[in-house]
C-alpha positions in Angstrom: 0.0 0.0 0.0 1.3 3.4 -0.9 1.2 6.2 1.7 -1.6 7.8 -0.2 -3.9 4.8 -0.5 -6.9 4.4 1.6 -6.8 2.0 4.6 -9.1 -1.0 4.4 -11.6 -2.5 6.8 -8.8 -4.5 8.5 -7.2 -1.3 9.9 -4.2 1.0 9.4 -5.6 4.3 10.6 -4.0 3.8 14.0 -0.5 4.3 12.6 -1.4 6.9 9.9 -1.0 10.6 10.7 -2.2 11.8 7.3 0.3 10.3 4.8 3.0 9.9 7.5 3.4 6.6 9.2 3.9 7.0 13.0 4.5 4.5 15.8 1.5 2.9 17.6 0.4 5.1 20.4 1.9 8.3 18.8 -1.0 9.5 16.7 -3.3 10.7 19.5 -0.9 13.3 20.8 -0.3 14.6 17.3 -4.1 14.8 16.5 -4.7 16.5 19.9 -2.1 19.2 18.9 -4.0 19.9 15.7 -7.3 20.5 17.4 -5.7 22.6 20.2 -4.4 24.8 17.4 -7.8 25.1 15.5 -10.4 24.9 18.3 -11.4 28.6 18.2 -11.7 28.5 14.4 -13.1 25.0 14.0 -16.4 26.0 12.4 -14.6 28.3 9.9 -12.3 25.3 9.2 -15.3 23.1 8.4 -16.6 25.8 6.1 -13.3 25.9 4.3 -13.0 22.1 4.0 -16.5 21.6 2.7 -17.1 24.9 0.9 -19.9 25.5 3.5 -21.7 22.2 2.7 -21.1 20.7 6.1 -24.0 22.6 7.5 -26.4 21.0 5.0 -24.9 17.6 5.7 -25.2 18.0 9.4 -28.9 19.1 9.1 -29.5 15.9 7.0 -27.8 13.8 9.7 -30.2 15.3 12.4 -33.2 14.7 10.1 -32.1 11.0 9.8 -31.7 10.8 13.6 -35.1 12.4 14.2 -34.6 12.7 18.0 -37.5 12.0 20.2 -39.1 15.0 21.9 -38.8 13.7 25.4 -36.5 14.3 28.4 -35.6 10.6 28.7 -34.0 10.6 25.2 -30.2 10.6 25.6 -27.6 11.0 22.9 -23.9 10.7 23.1 -22.1 13.0 20.6 -18.5 12.0 20.3 -15.7 14.2 19.0 -18.3 17.0 19.1 -16.4 19.5 21.3 -17.8 22.7 19.8 -21.4 21.5 20.2 -22.4 21.8 16.6 -24.2 18.5 16.4 -25.4 18.4 20.0 -27.1 21.8 19.7 -28.9 20.7 16.5 -30.1 17.5 18.3 -31.5 19.4 21.3 -33.2 22.0 19.1 -34.7 19.3 16.9 -36.2 17.7 20.1 -37.9 21.0 21.0 -35.2 21.3 23.8 -36.4 18.1 25.4 -33.6 15.6 24.7 -30.3 15.5 26.6 -27.0 15.4 24.8 -23.6 14.4 26.3 -20.8 16.0 24.3 -17.6 13.9 24.6 -14.2 15.0 23.2 -10.6 14.2 24.0 -9.7 17.8 23.5 -10.3 20.3 26.3 -9.8 23.3 24.1 -12.7 22.1 21.9 -15.0 21.4 24.9 -14.4 24.9 26.3 -15.5 26.4 23.0 -18.6 24.2 23.1 -19.5 25.0 26.7 -19.2 28.7 26.1 -21.5 28.5 23.0 -24.0 26.4 24.9 -24.3 29.0 27.6 -24.8 31.8 25.0 -27.6 29.7 23.3 -29.2 28.9 26.8 -28.9 25.2 26.1 -26.6 24.3 29.1 -29.4 22.5 31.0 -29.8 20.0 28.1 -26.1 19.3 27.7 -23.1 18.1 29.5 -19.5 18.1 28.3 -17.1 15.3 29.1 -13.4 15.1 28.4 -12.6 11.5 27.5 -11.3 9.1 24.9 -13.7 7.6 22.3 -11.7 4.3 22.7 -12.6 4.1 26.4 -15.9 5.7 27.1 -16.6 6.5 30.8 -20.2 5.3 30.7 -22.1 2.1 31.7 -23.3 -0.3 29.0 -26.8 0.4 27.5 -26.8 4.1 28.5 -27.7 6.0 25.3 -30.5 6.0 22.7 -28.2 7.2 20.0 -24.4 7.7 19.3 -23.4 10.4 16.8 -20.0 11.4 15.5 -19.5 14.0 12.7 -16.1 14.4 11.0 -14.4 12.8 14.0 -14.1 9.1 13.5 -11.1 9.4 11.1 -9.1 11.1 13.9 -9.6 8.2 16.3 -6.5 6.0 16.2 -8.2 2.7 16.8 -11.5 3.0 14.9 -12.5 -0.6 15.6 -12.2 0.0 19.3 -14.3 3.2 19.2 -17.0 1.4 17.2 -17.1 -1.5 19.8 -17.4 1.1 22.6 -20.3 2.8 20.7 -22.0 -0.6 20.5 -21.5 -1.2 24.2 -22.9 2.1 25.5 -26.0 2.1 23.2 -29.3 0.7 24.5 -30.9 -2.2 22.6 -32.6 -0.6 19.7 -30.1 2.3 19.8 -28.7 3.9 16.7 -25.2 4.8 15.5 -24.8 7.7 13.0 -21.4 8.5 11.6 -20.9 11.5 9.3 -17.5 11.6 7.6 -15.7 12.7 4.6 -15.5 9.8 2.2 -14.6 8.7 -1.3 -15.9 10.8 -4.2 -17.8 8.6 -6.7 -18.5 11.1 -9.4 -16.1 11.4 -12.4 -14.4 14.8 -12.7 -15.8 15.9 -9.3 -13.1 13.6 -7.7 -10.3 15.5 -9.6 -11.7 18.9 -8.8 -12.0 17.9 -5.1 -8.4 16.6 -5.0 -7.1 19.9 -6.4 -9.2 21.9 -4.0 -8.2 19.7 -1.0 -4.4 19.6 -1.6 -3.7 22.9 -3.1 -6.4 25.3 -1.8 -7.4 24.1 1.7 -4.0 24.3 3.4 -3.5 27.8 1.9 -6.9 29.0 3.1 -6.2 27.5 6.5 -3.0 29.4 6.7 -4.8 32.7 5.8 -7.5 32.1 8.4 -5.5 30.7 11.3 -1.9 31.4 10.4 -1.1 27.7 10.1 -1.2 25.4 7.1 0.0 22.2 8.8 -3.2 21.2 10.7 -5.1 21.5 7.4 -2.6 19.5 5.5 -3.1 16.7 8.1 -6.9 16.9 7.9 -6.9 16.7 4.1 -4.5 13.8 4.1 -6.5 12.0 6.8 -9.6 12.2 4.6 -7.7 10.4 1.8 -6.5 7.6 4.2 -10.0 6.9 5.7 -11.6 3.7 4.5 -14.1 4.0 1.6 -17.9 3.7 2.2 -18.0 -0.1 1.7 -15.0 -0.8 3.9 -16.2 1.5 6.7 -19.7 -0.2 6.5 -17.9 -3.5 7.0 -16.1 -2.2 10.1 -19.5 -1.1 11.6 -20.9 -4.6 11.0 -17.8 -6.2 12.5 -18.5 -4.1 15.7 -21.9 -5.9 16.0 -24.3 -3.4 14.4 -27.2 -4.5 12.3 -29.1 -2.9 9.3 -25.9 -1.1 8.4 -26.3 1.4 5.5 -24.8 4.6 4.1 -26.0 7.6 2.2 -23.6 9.7 0.0 -23.8 13.4 0.1 -22.5 15.6 -2.7 -21.2 12.7 -4.8 -19.5 11.0 -1.9 -17.5 13.9 -0.6 -19.2 13.0 2.6 -21.2 10.0 3.6 -23.6 9.2 6.5 -23.3 5.7 7.9 -26.1 4.2 10.0 -26.2 1.1 12.2 -28.5 -0.3 14.8 -27.9 -2.3 18.0 -30.6 -4.9 17.7 
């Protein structure tokens, strides 16, 4: 496998820091540093990386989730430090549901907690600093587990998916929104040019640093394609696994159920 080829369902992301190979156990600290650097500009970063489309994709994710409008409904949003997904879930439930935002990065969580207070949503949310590979919750605790544009930054994706399965209640749902493999001719070439030439430069203009964006673009190219990632979800125990491509496969929403 070349450094630019996608990893497959049997793993490889745990030692891949973008196109660089790193030692087992080294990736998490490198990824943490990226998100400490970009935390305050994270939403701007998503706008740059998706040309603003991430907002529509996230809205589609919440529509697919269709959270119940009741206080007992509990969602775990992982790698969601700034609160973007959790806020949408709470609002879609008419401010009834409760969302736990979990992130390994304290800088991201502090941005999210500040935003929650400004939106007067703090009563429906809590923010937990922890690792997706080792969730600090009892089994069968949540009705849904969501993660948007975060799973590719987790070193051991298979472990994170197993943990997702463990903490979900029977009948609970996993939803993963992630950049994926473009499946439309010509769009793939345009997107490659945009990603590798434009995004790091825009990132440098906005934040003063290109390197975090270079990693994020490369990590998208290393992430398993739609079919391989669906296989990983099934291997973790999920049933009725499916995916929906957005914008020709630039992003995909994967769904699975704990039945």
